[in-house]
Short mmCIF file of C-alpha atoms in Angstrom, two decimals:
data_model
loop_
_atom_site.label_atom_id
_atom_site.label_comp_id
_atom_site.label_asym_id
_atom_site.label_seq_id
_atom_site.Cartn_x
_atom_site.Cartn_y
_atom_site.Cartn_z
CA MET R 4 5.08 -6.01 14.77
CA LYS R 5 6.97 -3.20 13.04
CA LYS R 6 5.52 0.23 13.73
CA GLU R 7 4.30 2.53 10.99
CA ILE R 8 6.23 5.81 10.79
CA ILE R 9 4.40 9.15 10.77
CA LEU R 10 5.78 12.45 9.50
CA THR R 11 3.60 15.41 10.39
CA GLY R 12 4.02 19.06 11.35
CA GLU R 13 3.51 22.73 10.55
CA ARG R 14 5.25 25.79 9.22
CA PRO R 15 5.96 28.24 12.07
CA THR R 16 4.30 31.30 10.57
CA GLY R 17 1.86 31.91 13.43
CA SER R 18 0.35 30.37 16.53
CA LEU R 19 -1.80 27.32 15.93
CA HIS R 20 -5.58 27.53 16.10
CA ILE R 21 -8.56 25.20 16.50
CA GLY R 22 -8.52 24.46 12.79
CA HIS R 23 -5.07 22.93 13.25
CA TYR R 24 -6.27 21.15 16.38
CA ALA R 25 -9.36 19.65 14.73
CA GLY R 26 -7.66 18.76 11.47
CA ALA R 27 -4.31 17.47 12.66
CA LEU R 28 -3.17 17.94 16.25
CA ALA R 29 -5.82 15.91 18.08
CA ARG R 30 -5.40 12.97 15.73
CA ARG R 31 -1.61 13.29 15.90
CA VAL R 32 -1.72 12.86 19.66
CA GLU R 33 -4.18 9.98 19.39
CA MET R 34 -1.93 8.14 16.92
CA GLN R 35 1.14 8.85 19.05
CA ASN R 36 -0.53 7.40 22.14
CA SER R 37 -1.83 4.30 20.34
CA GLY R 38 1.62 2.76 20.44
CA ASN R 39 1.31 1.70 16.80
CA TYR R 40 3.36 4.52 15.31
CA GLU R 41 6.79 6.08 15.50
CA THR R 42 6.03 9.79 15.21
CA PHE R 43 8.17 12.61 13.80
CA VAL R 44 6.85 16.16 14.18
CA ILE R 45 8.57 18.69 11.92
CA ILE R 46 8.60 22.42 12.54
CA ALA R 47 9.19 23.48 8.95
CA ASP R 48 10.93 26.82 9.43
CA ALA R 49 12.90 26.63 6.17
CA GLN R 50 9.66 26.17 4.24
CA GLY R 51 8.19 29.02 6.27
CA LEU R 52 10.80 31.32 4.73
CA THR R 53 9.68 30.53 1.17
CA ASP R 54 7.00 33.20 1.49
CA ASN R 55 8.44 35.11 4.44
CA ALA R 56 11.99 35.73 3.28
CA ASP R 57 11.58 39.41 4.11
CA ASN R 58 10.42 38.63 7.65
CA PRO R 59 12.73 36.02 9.19
CA GLU R 60 11.89 37.16 12.73
CA LYS R 61 8.30 36.00 12.19
CA VAL R 62 9.44 32.47 11.38
CA HIS R 63 12.17 32.35 14.03
CA ASP R 64 9.96 33.57 16.86
CA ASN R 65 7.09 31.23 15.97
CA VAL R 66 9.23 28.09 16.21
CA LEU R 67 8.92 28.23 19.98
CA GLN R 68 5.19 29.04 19.77
CA VAL R 69 4.44 26.06 17.52
CA ALA R 70 6.51 23.79 19.75
CA CYS R 71 4.53 24.97 22.79
CA ASP R 72 1.26 24.37 20.94
CA ASN R 73 2.25 20.79 20.09
CA LEU R 74 3.39 20.02 23.61
CA ALA R 75 0.29 21.64 25.11
CA VAL R 76 -2.11 19.44 23.15
CA GLY R 77 -0.25 16.30 24.19
CA ILE R 78 2.79 15.64 22.00
CA ASP R 79 5.11 13.72 24.31
CA PRO R 80 8.86 13.99 23.62
CA ALA R 81 9.26 10.52 25.15
CA LYS R 82 7.00 9.12 22.42
CA SER R 83 7.49 11.53 19.50
CA THR R 84 10.50 13.23 17.92
CA MET R 85 9.87 16.95 17.40
CA PHE R 86 12.55 18.78 15.44
CA ILE R 87 13.47 21.95 13.54
CA GLN R 88 13.73 21.50 9.78
CA SER R 89 16.50 24.00 9.07
CA GLN R 90 18.87 22.30 11.50
CA ILE R 91 18.97 19.14 9.38
CA PRO R 92 21.00 19.97 6.24
CA GLU R 93 20.39 16.47 4.86
CA LEU R 94 16.83 17.57 4.05
CA THR R 95 18.18 20.29 1.78
CA GLU R 96 20.56 17.80 0.17
CA LEU R 97 17.73 15.36 -0.56
CA THR R 98 15.64 18.18 -1.99
CA PHE R 99 18.45 18.94 -4.45
CA TYR R 100 18.74 15.31 -5.57
CA TYR R 101 14.96 14.93 -5.96
CA SER R 102 14.68 18.15 -7.98
CA ASN R 103 16.29 16.28 -10.88
CA LEU R 104 13.39 13.80 -10.88
CA VAL R 105 10.60 16.37 -11.28
CA THR R 106 9.89 18.59 -14.28
CA VAL R 107 8.87 22.24 -14.15
CA ALA R 108 5.74 21.34 -16.11
CA ARG R 109 4.73 18.70 -13.54
CA LEU R 110 5.15 21.09 -10.62
CA SER R 111 3.18 23.73 -12.51
CA ARG R 112 0.27 21.30 -12.81
CA ASN R 113 0.28 20.37 -9.12
CA PRO R 114 -3.12 21.58 -7.78
CA THR R 115 -1.68 22.47 -4.37
CA VAL R 116 1.09 24.56 -5.93
CA LYS R 117 -1.38 26.32 -8.22
CA SER R 118 -3.70 27.06 -5.29
CA GLU R 119 -0.89 28.33 -3.05
CA ILE R 120 0.49 30.58 -5.78
CA ALA R 121 -3.01 31.98 -6.40
CA ASP R 122 -3.34 32.74 -2.68
CA LYS R 123 -0.02 34.61 -2.79
CA LYS R 124 -0.74 36.51 -6.02
CA GLU R 125 -0.94 39.85 -4.21
CA LYS R 126 2.40 39.22 -2.50
CA PHE R 127 4.36 37.68 -5.37
CA GLY R 128 2.65 38.84 -8.54
CA ALA R 129 4.44 37.10 -11.40
CA SER R 130 7.67 36.77 -9.36
CA VAL R 131 7.15 33.47 -7.53
CA PRO R 132 10.30 32.42 -5.62
CA VAL R 133 11.81 29.13 -6.76
CA GLY R 134 11.75 27.85 -3.19
CA PHE R 135 8.01 28.45 -2.90
CA PHE R 136 7.39 26.81 -6.26
CA MET R 137 9.44 23.77 -5.24
CA TYR R 138 8.07 23.18 -1.77
CA PRO R 139 6.42 19.83 -2.77
CA VAL R 140 9.94 18.58 -3.55
CA SER R 141 11.12 19.82 -0.16
CA GLN R 142 8.20 18.05 1.50
CA ALA R 143 9.11 14.87 -0.34
CA ALA R 144 12.56 15.13 1.22
CA ASP R 145 11.03 15.60 4.67
CA ILE R 146 8.77 12.58 4.25
CA THR R 147 11.30 10.16 2.77
CA ALA R 148 14.17 11.17 5.06
CA PHE R 149 12.43 9.38 7.93
CA ASP R 150 11.03 6.49 5.88
CA ALA R 151 7.55 7.76 6.70
CA THR R 152 4.82 5.33 5.76
CA VAL R 153 1.91 7.52 6.88
CA VAL R 154 1.48 11.28 6.39
CA PRO R 155 -1.68 12.83 7.89
CA VAL R 156 -2.69 15.79 5.68
CA GLY R 157 -5.59 17.99 4.76
CA GLU R 158 -7.38 17.24 1.49
CA ASP R 159 -5.70 20.23 -0.15
CA GLN R 160 -2.29 18.68 0.53
CA MET R 161 -2.99 15.28 -1.03
CA PRO R 162 -1.45 16.37 -4.37
CA VAL R 163 1.81 16.92 -2.48
CA ILE R 164 1.70 13.33 -1.25
CA GLU R 165 1.05 12.18 -4.81
CA GLN R 166 4.09 14.19 -5.90
CA THR R 167 6.16 12.46 -3.23
CA GLN R 168 4.92 9.06 -4.40
CA GLU R 169 5.95 9.92 -7.96
CA ILE R 170 9.42 10.93 -6.77
CA VAL R 171 9.80 7.72 -4.77
CA HIS R 172 8.68 5.62 -7.74
CA LYS R 173 11.02 7.43 -10.13
CA PHE R 174 13.99 7.22 -7.76
CA ASN R 175 13.49 3.51 -7.10
CA SER R 176 13.02 2.83 -10.81
CA VAL R 177 16.25 4.59 -11.74
CA TYR R 178 18.50 3.77 -8.79
CA GLY R 179 17.00 0.63 -7.28
CA GLU R 180 14.70 0.05 -4.30
CA THR R 181 15.87 2.67 -1.82
CA LEU R 182 13.02 4.89 -0.66
CA VAL R 183 9.89 3.92 1.27
CA MET R 184 6.56 4.65 -0.42
CA PRO R 185 4.34 6.81 1.85
CA LYS R 186 0.58 7.12 1.91
CA GLY R 187 -1.46 10.17 2.84
CA ILE R 188 -4.44 9.98 5.15
CA VAL R 189 -7.11 12.61 5.75
CA ASN R 190 -9.36 13.12 8.76
CA GLU R 191 -12.54 11.06 8.46
CA ASN R 192 -14.62 13.93 9.88
CA GLU R 193 -15.27 16.21 6.89
CA ASN R 194 -15.93 19.26 9.09
CA ALA R 195 -12.71 18.63 11.02
CA ARG R 196 -10.61 18.71 7.87
CA ARG R 197 -12.44 21.77 6.52
CA LEU R 198 -13.24 23.80 9.61
CA PRO R 199 -14.42 27.23 8.38
CA GLY R 200 -13.45 30.60 9.79
CA THR R 201 -15.60 32.25 12.44
CA ASP R 202 -16.80 34.67 9.74
CA GLY R 203 -18.13 31.88 7.53
CA ASN R 204 -15.16 32.02 5.16
CA SER R 205 -14.28 28.53 3.97
CA LYS R 206 -10.63 29.32 4.69
CA MET R 207 -9.50 29.86 8.27
CA GLY R 208 -6.41 32.00 8.72
CA LYS R 209 -4.76 34.37 11.15
CA SER R 210 -4.35 36.99 8.43
CA LEU R 211 -8.11 36.86 7.86
CA GLY R 212 -8.84 37.50 11.54
CA ASN R 213 -11.29 34.59 11.67
CA VAL R 214 -9.56 32.10 13.97
CA ILE R 215 -9.75 30.96 17.57
CA ASN R 216 -6.19 30.31 18.68
CA LEU R 217 -5.20 27.56 21.09
CA GLY R 218 -3.72 30.18 23.40
CA ASP R 219 -6.69 32.58 23.38
CA SER R 220 -8.01 33.69 26.76
CA ALA R 221 -11.46 32.65 27.95
CA ASP R 222 -12.71 36.19 27.29
CA ASP R 223 -11.28 36.20 23.76
CA ILE R 224 -12.94 32.88 22.97
CA ALA R 225 -16.31 34.08 24.28
CA ALA R 226 -16.08 37.32 22.30
CA LYS R 227 -15.22 35.53 19.06
CA ILE R 228 -18.05 33.04 19.45
CA LYS R 229 -20.53 35.81 20.22
CA THR R 230 -19.86 37.45 16.85
CA MET R 231 -19.66 34.22 14.82
CA PHE R 232 -21.45 33.97 11.50
CA THR R 233 -24.51 31.70 11.60
CA ASP R 234 -27.48 31.24 9.25
CA PRO R 235 -28.44 34.67 7.82
CA LEU R 236 -31.97 33.40 7.11
CA HIS R 237 -32.54 32.35 10.72
CA LEU R 238 -33.98 35.70 11.81
CA ARG R 239 -36.35 34.52 14.54
CA VAL R 240 -36.12 31.66 17.02
CA GLU R 241 -39.11 29.92 15.46
CA ASP R 242 -37.63 30.08 11.92
CA PRO R 243 -36.18 26.85 10.49
CA GLY R 244 -32.39 27.09 10.46
CA HIS R 245 -29.67 25.73 8.22
CA THR R 246 -26.72 23.87 9.72
CA ALA R 247 -24.89 23.51 6.40
CA ASN R 248 -22.32 26.29 5.89
CA ASN R 249 -22.99 27.38 9.47
CA PRO R 250 -19.68 27.65 11.37
CA VAL R 251 -21.33 27.27 14.79
CA PHE R 252 -22.70 23.88 13.86
CA ALA R 253 -19.52 22.89 12.02
CA TYR R 254 -17.56 23.51 15.23
CA LEU R 255 -20.11 21.66 17.36
CA SER R 256 -20.04 18.64 15.04
CA VAL R 257 -16.29 18.40 15.66
CA PHE R 258 -15.92 19.35 19.32
CA ALA R 259 -19.21 18.59 21.11
CA GLN R 260 -19.02 15.23 22.89
CA PRO R 261 -21.76 13.37 24.83
CA GLU R 262 -20.26 14.56 28.12
CA HIS R 263 -20.64 18.17 26.97
CA PHE R 264 -24.33 17.68 26.31
CA ALA R 265 -24.77 16.01 29.69
CA ALA R 266 -22.97 18.86 31.46
CA PHE R 267 -24.14 21.95 29.58
CA LEU R 268 -27.23 21.11 27.50
CA PRO R 269 -28.89 17.99 28.96
CA GLU R 270 -32.14 18.44 27.03
CA TYR R 271 -30.28 17.05 24.01
CA LYS R 272 -28.46 13.72 23.97
CA ASN R 273 -26.16 14.50 21.08
CA TYR R 274 -25.35 16.69 18.10
CA ALA R 275 -27.96 14.99 15.90
CA GLU R 276 -30.80 15.99 18.24
CA LEU R 277 -29.51 19.56 18.55
CA SER R 278 -29.07 20.10 14.82
CA ALA R 279 -32.46 18.55 14.04
CA HIS R 280 -34.19 20.99 16.42
CA TYR R 281 -32.37 23.95 14.86
CA GLU R 282 -33.34 22.86 11.36
CA ARG R 283 -37.05 22.49 12.15
CA GLY R 284 -37.13 25.80 14.07
CA GLY R 285 -37.60 26.79 17.68
CA LEU R 286 -33.94 26.98 18.69
CA GLY R 287 -32.16 30.33 18.84
CA ASP R 288 -28.60 31.17 17.85
CA VAL R 289 -27.83 32.70 21.26
CA LYS R 290 -28.50 29.41 23.03
CA VAL R 291 -26.46 27.43 20.51
CA LYS R 292 -23.53 29.86 20.73
CA LYS R 293 -23.62 29.67 24.53
CA PHE R 294 -23.32 25.90 24.27
CA LEU R 295 -20.46 26.20 21.80
CA ASN R 296 -18.70 28.56 24.18
CA ASP R 297 -19.10 26.04 27.03
CA VAL R 298 -17.73 23.26 24.81
CA LEU R 299 -14.69 25.20 23.56
CA GLN R 300 -13.87 26.63 26.98
CA GLU R 301 -13.88 23.09 28.39
CA THR R 302 -11.79 21.79 25.51
CA LEU R 303 -9.23 24.60 25.33
CA ARG R 304 -8.78 25.41 29.02
CA PRO R 305 -6.33 22.58 29.81
CA ILE R 306 -4.45 23.26 26.57
CA ARG R 307 -4.15 26.97 27.40
CA GLU R 308 -3.03 26.28 30.97
CA ARG R 309 -0.42 23.79 29.81
CA ARG R 310 0.73 26.22 27.14
CA GLU R 311 1.13 29.03 29.67
CA GLN R 312 3.18 26.72 31.86
CA LEU R 313 5.46 25.80 28.94
CA ALA R 314 5.89 29.45 27.93
CA ARG R 315 7.29 30.22 31.37
CA ASP R 316 10.27 27.95 30.68
CA PRO R 317 11.28 28.46 27.04
CA GLY R 318 14.69 26.94 27.73
CA ALA R 319 13.11 23.59 28.54
CA VAL R 320 11.07 23.69 25.32
CA MET R 321 14.15 24.50 23.26
CA GLU R 322 15.99 21.62 24.92
CA ILE R 323 13.22 19.27 23.78
CA LEU R 324 13.68 20.63 20.25
CA ARG R 325 17.48 20.30 20.47
CA VAL R 326 17.35 16.67 21.56
CA GLY R 327 14.66 15.86 19.02
CA THR R 328 16.61 17.53 16.23
CA ILE R 329 19.73 15.52 17.04
CA ARG R 330 17.71 12.31 16.95
CA ALA R 331 15.99 13.31 13.71
CA ARG R 332 19.25 14.23 12.04
CA GLU R 333 20.69 10.81 12.73
CA ARG R 334 17.75 9.24 10.91
CA ALA R 335 17.91 11.70 8.01
CA ALA R 336 21.67 11.18 7.67
CA ALA R 337 21.21 7.42 7.43
CA THR R 338 18.64 7.86 4.65
CA THR R 339 20.85 10.36 2.81
CA ASP R 340 23.78 7.92 2.92
CA ARG R 341 21.51 5.23 1.48
CA VAL R 342 20.36 7.61 -1.27
CA LYS R 343 23.93 8.64 -2.17
CA LYS R 344 25.08 5.04 -2.34
CA ALA R 345 22.21 4.23 -4.68
CA MET R 346 23.13 7.24 -6.84
CA ARG R 347 26.82 6.24 -6.89
CA LEU R 348 27.81 9.43 -5.09
CA ILE R 349 30.09 7.80 -2.52
CA TYR R 350 33.77 8.23 -3.40
CA PHE R 351 35.89 8.09 -0.26
#
């Protein structure tokens, strides 16, 4: 049976955190190991420059960090192809061709573009770079270059997948059946795809100082959990608590497994029992945070140790990226040749 093809990845603008792990990385590894998918992991450094053009060192230096994060959580270069976007010029070429199939008005209406521009209002003002504005077209090039059939994304990125689908439909309508139509999939666990910041902010981000990074030390994790936002109305242990909009319980709903309860909090069988007790009262935040700390320490320890090991041999990590990039470029070049033939752009 022919395998589905996955295209997934991140922009290297900072180390990855548990929001990335819950929303994308853990599932990425699971799908890779299922044997049902051919997996391409893109480190989108060129897209990272669309809002960091004045700080190229930030993007350059984080390529290695993001690669280490992916390898540490379980991306296996024998099973997945991890590559650097900027080293595949065919992606830029496809972006140029696809830009003729999308109008300025359509991009302006894209909810993801509108949201991203609003987030960058302080940085850009009214002077939004063309590259930043066009990144859905660039992502369409990334997706179609590898004939991706499945693209795991967060809910906020689904409009980008829809934009890619429109480009594929328009290209195939004009030039003949050439490109593969992808579909986007989101994590079934709502909390996993919308993990809040430790401060209760619905958006988790390094710039907001509300993240737990995959490489954080045990002490850093404990300190961040200790100061986490909970239910402001839960003033006394006996008070009924609210688990909705409570980051501690959002994290537990994603990370706490039956084995964690058995090992660290055996008086509860599962998350449902724990949350029910908190909601009816009689369960304090200190106890719940201690359990969350035990859960995250257990979850992140092997990732951190593997990451530290990888960081000691950056040359080996870059070799994985070099080999993966060569393999990815071969695939992207084949697609670009197919596209150019369809567009009658082959002359010699």
